[in-house]
XYZ file of C-alpha atoms in Angstrom:
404
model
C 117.316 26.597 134.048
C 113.993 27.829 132.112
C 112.888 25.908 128.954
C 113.462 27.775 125.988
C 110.384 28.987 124.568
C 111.526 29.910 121.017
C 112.301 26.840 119.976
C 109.220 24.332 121.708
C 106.224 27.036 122.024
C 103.272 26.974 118.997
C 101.092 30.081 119.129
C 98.035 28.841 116.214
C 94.626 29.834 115.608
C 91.897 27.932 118.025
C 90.482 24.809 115.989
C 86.745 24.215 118.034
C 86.734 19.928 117.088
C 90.844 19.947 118.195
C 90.668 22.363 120.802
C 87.671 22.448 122.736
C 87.975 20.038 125.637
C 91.585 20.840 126.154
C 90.716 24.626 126.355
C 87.656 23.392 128.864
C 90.436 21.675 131.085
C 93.125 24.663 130.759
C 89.952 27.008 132.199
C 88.786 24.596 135.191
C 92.845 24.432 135.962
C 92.797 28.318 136.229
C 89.847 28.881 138.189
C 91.356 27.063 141.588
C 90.397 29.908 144.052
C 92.082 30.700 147.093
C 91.557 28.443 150.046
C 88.383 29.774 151.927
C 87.386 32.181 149.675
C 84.342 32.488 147.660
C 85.397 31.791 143.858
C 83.530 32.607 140.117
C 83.371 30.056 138.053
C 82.772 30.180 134.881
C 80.859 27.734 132.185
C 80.919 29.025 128.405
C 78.038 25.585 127.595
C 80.705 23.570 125.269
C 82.042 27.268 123.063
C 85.267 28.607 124.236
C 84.436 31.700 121.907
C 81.020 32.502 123.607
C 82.126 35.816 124.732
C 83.413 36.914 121.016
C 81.330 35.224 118.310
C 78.789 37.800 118.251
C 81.591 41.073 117.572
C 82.272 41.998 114.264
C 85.984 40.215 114.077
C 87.286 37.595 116.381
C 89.890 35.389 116.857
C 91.262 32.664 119.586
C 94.798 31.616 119.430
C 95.991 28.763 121.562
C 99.826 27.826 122.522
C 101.232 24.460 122.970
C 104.156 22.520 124.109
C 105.140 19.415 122.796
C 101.422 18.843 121.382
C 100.250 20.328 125.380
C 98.337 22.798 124.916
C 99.348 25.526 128.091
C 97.371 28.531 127.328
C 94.440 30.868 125.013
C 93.749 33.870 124.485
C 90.886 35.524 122.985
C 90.252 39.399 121.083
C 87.335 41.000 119.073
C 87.674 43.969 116.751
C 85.102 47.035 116.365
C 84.734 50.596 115.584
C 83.336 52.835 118.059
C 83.512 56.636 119.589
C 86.596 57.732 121.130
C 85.532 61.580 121.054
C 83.887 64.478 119.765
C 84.346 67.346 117.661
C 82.849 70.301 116.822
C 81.400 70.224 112.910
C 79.915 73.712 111.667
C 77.849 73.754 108.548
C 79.034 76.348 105.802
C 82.189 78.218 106.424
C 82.541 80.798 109.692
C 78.939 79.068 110.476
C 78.871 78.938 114.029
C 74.939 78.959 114.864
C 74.756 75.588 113.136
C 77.741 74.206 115.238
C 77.166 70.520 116.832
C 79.344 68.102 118.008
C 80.169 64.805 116.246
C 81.235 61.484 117.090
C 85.193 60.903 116.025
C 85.360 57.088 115.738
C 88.094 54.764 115.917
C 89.286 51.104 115.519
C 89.790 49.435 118.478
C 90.349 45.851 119.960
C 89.745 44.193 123.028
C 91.543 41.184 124.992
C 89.623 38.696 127.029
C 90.011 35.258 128.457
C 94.038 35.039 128.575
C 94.550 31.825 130.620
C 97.637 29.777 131.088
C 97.740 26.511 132.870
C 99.547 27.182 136.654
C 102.488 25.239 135.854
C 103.570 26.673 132.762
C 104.098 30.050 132.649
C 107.211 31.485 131.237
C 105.888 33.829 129.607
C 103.433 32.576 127.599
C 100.905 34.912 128.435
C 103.140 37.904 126.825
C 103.563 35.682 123.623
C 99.784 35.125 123.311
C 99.381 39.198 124.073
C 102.082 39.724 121.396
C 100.529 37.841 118.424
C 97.100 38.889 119.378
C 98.370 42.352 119.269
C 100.211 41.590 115.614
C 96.681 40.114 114.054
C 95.144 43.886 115.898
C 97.651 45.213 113.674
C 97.191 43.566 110.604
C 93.493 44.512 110.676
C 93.681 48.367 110.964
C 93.413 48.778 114.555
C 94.409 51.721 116.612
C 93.693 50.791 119.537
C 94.158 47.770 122.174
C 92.204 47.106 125.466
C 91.342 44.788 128.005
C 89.403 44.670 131.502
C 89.966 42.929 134.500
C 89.269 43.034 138.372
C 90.964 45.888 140.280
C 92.448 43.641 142.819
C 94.186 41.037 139.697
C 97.714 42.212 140.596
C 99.226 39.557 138.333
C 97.078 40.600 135.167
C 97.583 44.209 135.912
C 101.295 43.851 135.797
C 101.553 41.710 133.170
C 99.534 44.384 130.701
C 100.758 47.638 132.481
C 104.962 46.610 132.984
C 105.259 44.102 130.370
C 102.622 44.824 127.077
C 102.890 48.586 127.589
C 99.077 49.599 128.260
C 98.448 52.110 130.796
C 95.476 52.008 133.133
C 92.400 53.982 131.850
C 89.296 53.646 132.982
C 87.433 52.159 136.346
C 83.878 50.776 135.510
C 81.565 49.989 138.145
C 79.766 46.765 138.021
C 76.718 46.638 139.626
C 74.879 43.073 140.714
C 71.636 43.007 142.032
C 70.051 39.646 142.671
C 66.664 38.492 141.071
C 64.482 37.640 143.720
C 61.325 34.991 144.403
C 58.832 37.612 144.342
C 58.080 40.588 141.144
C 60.057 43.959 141.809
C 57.495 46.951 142.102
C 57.508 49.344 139.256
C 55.981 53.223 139.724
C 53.021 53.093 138.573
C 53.178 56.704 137.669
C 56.087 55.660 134.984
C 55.281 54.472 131.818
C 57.659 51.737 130.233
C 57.559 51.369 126.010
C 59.143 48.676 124.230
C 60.765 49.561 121.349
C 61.423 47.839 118.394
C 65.501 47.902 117.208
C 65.346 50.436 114.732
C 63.949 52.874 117.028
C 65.858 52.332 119.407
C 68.611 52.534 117.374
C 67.616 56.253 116.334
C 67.328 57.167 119.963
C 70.921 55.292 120.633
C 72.325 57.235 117.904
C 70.616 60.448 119.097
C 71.813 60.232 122.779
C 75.285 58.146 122.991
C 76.867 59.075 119.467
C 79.663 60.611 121.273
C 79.647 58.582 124.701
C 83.051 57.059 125.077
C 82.867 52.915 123.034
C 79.837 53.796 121.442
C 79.785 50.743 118.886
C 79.375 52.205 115.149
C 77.650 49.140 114.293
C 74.802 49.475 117.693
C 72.373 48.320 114.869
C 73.691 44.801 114.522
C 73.633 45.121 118.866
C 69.943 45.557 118.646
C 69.134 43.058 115.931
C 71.013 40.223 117.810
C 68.768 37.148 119.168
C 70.221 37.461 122.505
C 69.060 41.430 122.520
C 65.700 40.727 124.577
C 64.393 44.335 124.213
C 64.968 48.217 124.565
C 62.729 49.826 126.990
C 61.890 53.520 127.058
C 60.514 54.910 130.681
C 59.182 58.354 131.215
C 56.384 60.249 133.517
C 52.246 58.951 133.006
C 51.478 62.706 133.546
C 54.498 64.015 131.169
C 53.543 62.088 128.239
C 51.016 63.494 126.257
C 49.765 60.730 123.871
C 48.087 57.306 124.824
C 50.225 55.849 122.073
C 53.692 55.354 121.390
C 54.682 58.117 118.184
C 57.519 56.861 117.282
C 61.133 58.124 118.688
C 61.497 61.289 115.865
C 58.418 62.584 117.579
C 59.201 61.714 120.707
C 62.588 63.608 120.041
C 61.246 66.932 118.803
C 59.035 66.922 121.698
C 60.323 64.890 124.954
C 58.900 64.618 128.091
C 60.867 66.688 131.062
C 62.470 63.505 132.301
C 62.975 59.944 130.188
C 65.383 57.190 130.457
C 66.160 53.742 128.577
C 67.893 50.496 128.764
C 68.657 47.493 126.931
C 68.772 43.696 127.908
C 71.589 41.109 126.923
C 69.851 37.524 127.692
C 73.803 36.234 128.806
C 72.286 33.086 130.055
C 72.288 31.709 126.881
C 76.206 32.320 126.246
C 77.638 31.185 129.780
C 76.589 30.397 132.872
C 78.181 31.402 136.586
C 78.667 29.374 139.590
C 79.912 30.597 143.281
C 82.655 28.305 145.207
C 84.262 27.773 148.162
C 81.415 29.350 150.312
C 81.310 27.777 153.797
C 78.394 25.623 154.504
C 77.155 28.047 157.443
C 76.878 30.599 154.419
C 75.021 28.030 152.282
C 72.729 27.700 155.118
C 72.192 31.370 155.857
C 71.584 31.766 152.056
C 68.958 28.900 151.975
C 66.987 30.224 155.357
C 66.495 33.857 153.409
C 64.639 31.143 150.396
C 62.625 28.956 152.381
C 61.372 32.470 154.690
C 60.834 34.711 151.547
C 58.483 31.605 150.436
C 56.795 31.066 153.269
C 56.150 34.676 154.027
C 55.710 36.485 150.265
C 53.503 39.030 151.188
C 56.459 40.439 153.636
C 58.803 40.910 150.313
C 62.244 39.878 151.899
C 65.090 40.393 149.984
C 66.690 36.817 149.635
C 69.621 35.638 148.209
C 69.350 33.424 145.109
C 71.606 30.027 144.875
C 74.815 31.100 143.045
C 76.185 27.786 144.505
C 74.883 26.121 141.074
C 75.635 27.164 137.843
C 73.628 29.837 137.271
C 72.538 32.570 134.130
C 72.282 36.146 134.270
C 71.129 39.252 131.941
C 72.981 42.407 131.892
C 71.623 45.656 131.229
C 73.429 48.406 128.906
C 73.242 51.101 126.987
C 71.385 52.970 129.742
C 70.873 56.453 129.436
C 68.230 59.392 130.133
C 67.826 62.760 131.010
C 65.479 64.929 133.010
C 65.478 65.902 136.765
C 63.653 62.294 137.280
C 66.112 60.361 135.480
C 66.849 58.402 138.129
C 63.617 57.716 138.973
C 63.170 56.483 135.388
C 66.119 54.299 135.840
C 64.843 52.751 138.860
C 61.235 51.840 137.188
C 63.248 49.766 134.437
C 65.292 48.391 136.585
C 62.044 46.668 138.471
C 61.065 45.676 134.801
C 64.045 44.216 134.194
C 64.500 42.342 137.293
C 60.486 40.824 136.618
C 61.955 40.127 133.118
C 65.188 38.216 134.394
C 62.566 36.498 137.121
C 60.208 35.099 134.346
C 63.512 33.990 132.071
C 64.591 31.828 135.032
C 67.503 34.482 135.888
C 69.374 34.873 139.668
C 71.038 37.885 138.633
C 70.820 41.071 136.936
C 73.814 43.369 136.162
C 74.985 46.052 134.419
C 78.611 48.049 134.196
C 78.280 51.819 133.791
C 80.923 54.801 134.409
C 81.193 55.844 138.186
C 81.086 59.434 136.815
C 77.034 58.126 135.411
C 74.731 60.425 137.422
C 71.762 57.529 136.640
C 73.739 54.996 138.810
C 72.237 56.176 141.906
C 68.843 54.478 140.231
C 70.120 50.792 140.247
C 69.197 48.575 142.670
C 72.671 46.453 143.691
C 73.862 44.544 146.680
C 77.900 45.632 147.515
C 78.850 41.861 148.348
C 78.069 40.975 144.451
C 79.698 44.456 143.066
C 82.634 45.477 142.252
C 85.162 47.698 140.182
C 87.047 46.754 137.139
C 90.181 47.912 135.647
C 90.461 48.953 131.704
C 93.923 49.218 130.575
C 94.789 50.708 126.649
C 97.236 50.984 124.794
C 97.617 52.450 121.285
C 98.829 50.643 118.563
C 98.426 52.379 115.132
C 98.554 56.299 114.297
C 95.993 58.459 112.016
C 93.307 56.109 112.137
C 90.601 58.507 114.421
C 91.507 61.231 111.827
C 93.739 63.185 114.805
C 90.578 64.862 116.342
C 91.021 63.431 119.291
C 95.053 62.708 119.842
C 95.887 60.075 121.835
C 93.044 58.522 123.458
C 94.984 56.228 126.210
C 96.046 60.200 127.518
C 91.972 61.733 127.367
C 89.694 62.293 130.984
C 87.131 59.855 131.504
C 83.572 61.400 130.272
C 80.361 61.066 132.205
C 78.862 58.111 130.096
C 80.532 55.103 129.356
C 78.637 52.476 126.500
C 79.935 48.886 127.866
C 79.022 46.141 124.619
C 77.247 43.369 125.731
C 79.131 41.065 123.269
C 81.849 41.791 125.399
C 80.830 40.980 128.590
């Protein structure tokens, strides 16, 4: 017969000096990969709530059993753009007409782990009082992400917590190589500072799909490494950077832009279960690449130790060379990600974004993930858009890089 939860399960609030190594030892106790097949590890540096600390709300809730503790979970609350509508200034004004971001509450899942020989349902319990502190804060909506292929998550969130599956990033991996990428020398790259990058965020993704309201406190953050504008040398009319109002009244036929998330600091990766012929085939591309530099052969990094990454967001453009634009700061971010020590760069956009076709990525370090929603509250997006878990995927998606 099963145990009876109800009476011998605690669902509490995460306590870091309790907590911590028992969490650390419920994550290494889920992350036993199948036999002969690569595995991701992953090592949040000694702070289980890495991956939320930076979003505007957070919590971590933790269950035990007889003072065991068997599982976590882990959600973040924000407000971001879940549609458009059409705002007209004056009455029966329809020259003036624009679109404008609807925005709504929303919340995301992450890290729900339960130690292999404890399940009975503990992982719906955790999702359930998550879902009641979502709740208690005003939030409409409920999300969480994992990979395509995670049959057991997937049914747990889609048959048992009611969330429907809604959208399919693509994550795209590219590794950082031994020798500088090449960047077009007929593209210009500008840094930007965070408030003007935040004016040409606002201007460009204010009504792309999880655009976070609060992109300023994005920007500001330490681990934010920079914004980087690209557009054509011959395009661009002044030796100096004008400022982004400027460069909006005027811009060049073609333009793009990215941001960088320095994730190495957060958490670090590491690769298992790779066969030692792999090892060795991974090792050979090293030791040639360094040997032979001036050839430029693409080796593979070692993800067999832990290893950091950045990831690249909030990339958008425009222009019939967009994608050459992306490609150029894609090379500068790779050199950037080289000089920080970095094996890999990545970034998750929509497979709808036109501009993906400008990232560099190998397919054996790619993938597709699975968002699944579900509403929770009524009213809160003002009705504009009606039910958002039921509305087609757009072109642009904005993936938050506290979230990743």
């Amino acid at each position: 017969m099963g145990e009876d939860l109800s009476s011998t399960l605690v669902v509490r609030e995460f306590d870091l000096n309790k907590d911590r190594e028992r969490v650390e030892a419920v994550e290494r106790s889920c992350e036993v990969g199948p036999s002969g097949k690569l595995s991701l590890f992953t090592d949040m540096l000694g702070d289980p709530i890495c991956r939320v600390r930076h979003s505007p709300a957070f919590l971590m809730l933790v269950a035990e059993i007889g003072g065991e503790l068997v599982g976590m979970i882990r959600g973040c609350i924000k407000t971001v753009t879940c549609g458009k509508r059409l705002s007209r200034n004056g009455k029966h004004n329809n020259t003036n007409a624009k679109h404008v971001p609807v925005y709504t509450k929303v919340a995301y899942i992450l890290g729900l782990r339960v130690s292999p020989n404890r399940r009975m349902g503990i992982g719906l319990k955790l999702v359930r009082k998550m879902e009641t502190w979502f709740r208690d804060n005003g939030t409409e909506y409920s999300y969480m992400t994992t990979e395509k292929n995670n049959l057991a998550s997937v049914k747990l969130f889609t048959d048992k917590c009611g969330y429907s599956k809604f959208r399919n990033p693509s994550i795209l991996v590219n590794p950082v190589f031994a020798h500088p990428a090449r960047v077009s020398p007929k593209v210009r790259i500008i840094s930007l500072s965070p408030s003007e990058a935040e004016v040409l965020y606002r201007h460009h993704f204010a009504t792309t799909e999880f655009f976070p309201r609060d992109v300023d406190s994005v920007l500001n953050n330490k681990l934010n490494l920079g914004t980087f504008l690209a557009v054509p040398n011959e395009s661009y009319k002044s030796d100096i950077w004008l400022g982004p109002d400027l460069f909006l009244s005027d811009p060049p036929h073609s333009w793009a832009m990215v941001s960088v998330w320095n994730s190495k600091e957060v958490f670090t990766f590491e690769l298992r279960g790779a066969s030692r012929v792999s090892r060795t085939l991974a090792k050979t591309t090293r030791v040639v690449d360094r040997a032979l530099p001036w050839l430029r052969l693409p080796s593979m990094p070692d993800l067999f130790r832990p290893f950091g990454f950045h990831f690249m967001y909030g990339l958008g453009g425009e222009g019939p060379e967009g994608v050459k634009m992306v490609k150029a700061l894609c090379g500068f971010a790779h050199n950037l990600a080289m000089e920080k020590g970095c094996r890999v760069l990545a970034t998750e956009v929509s497979p709808n974004e036109p501009l993906r076709f400008g990232i560099p990525h190998w397919k054996m370090l790619s993938g597709e993930d699975l968002w699944c929603m579900k509403r929770l509250g009524e009213d809160y997006s003002d009705g504009s858009v009606g039910d958002w878990t039921k509305s087609q995927p757009g072109m642009s998606i904005f993936v938050d890089p506290r979230e990743v």
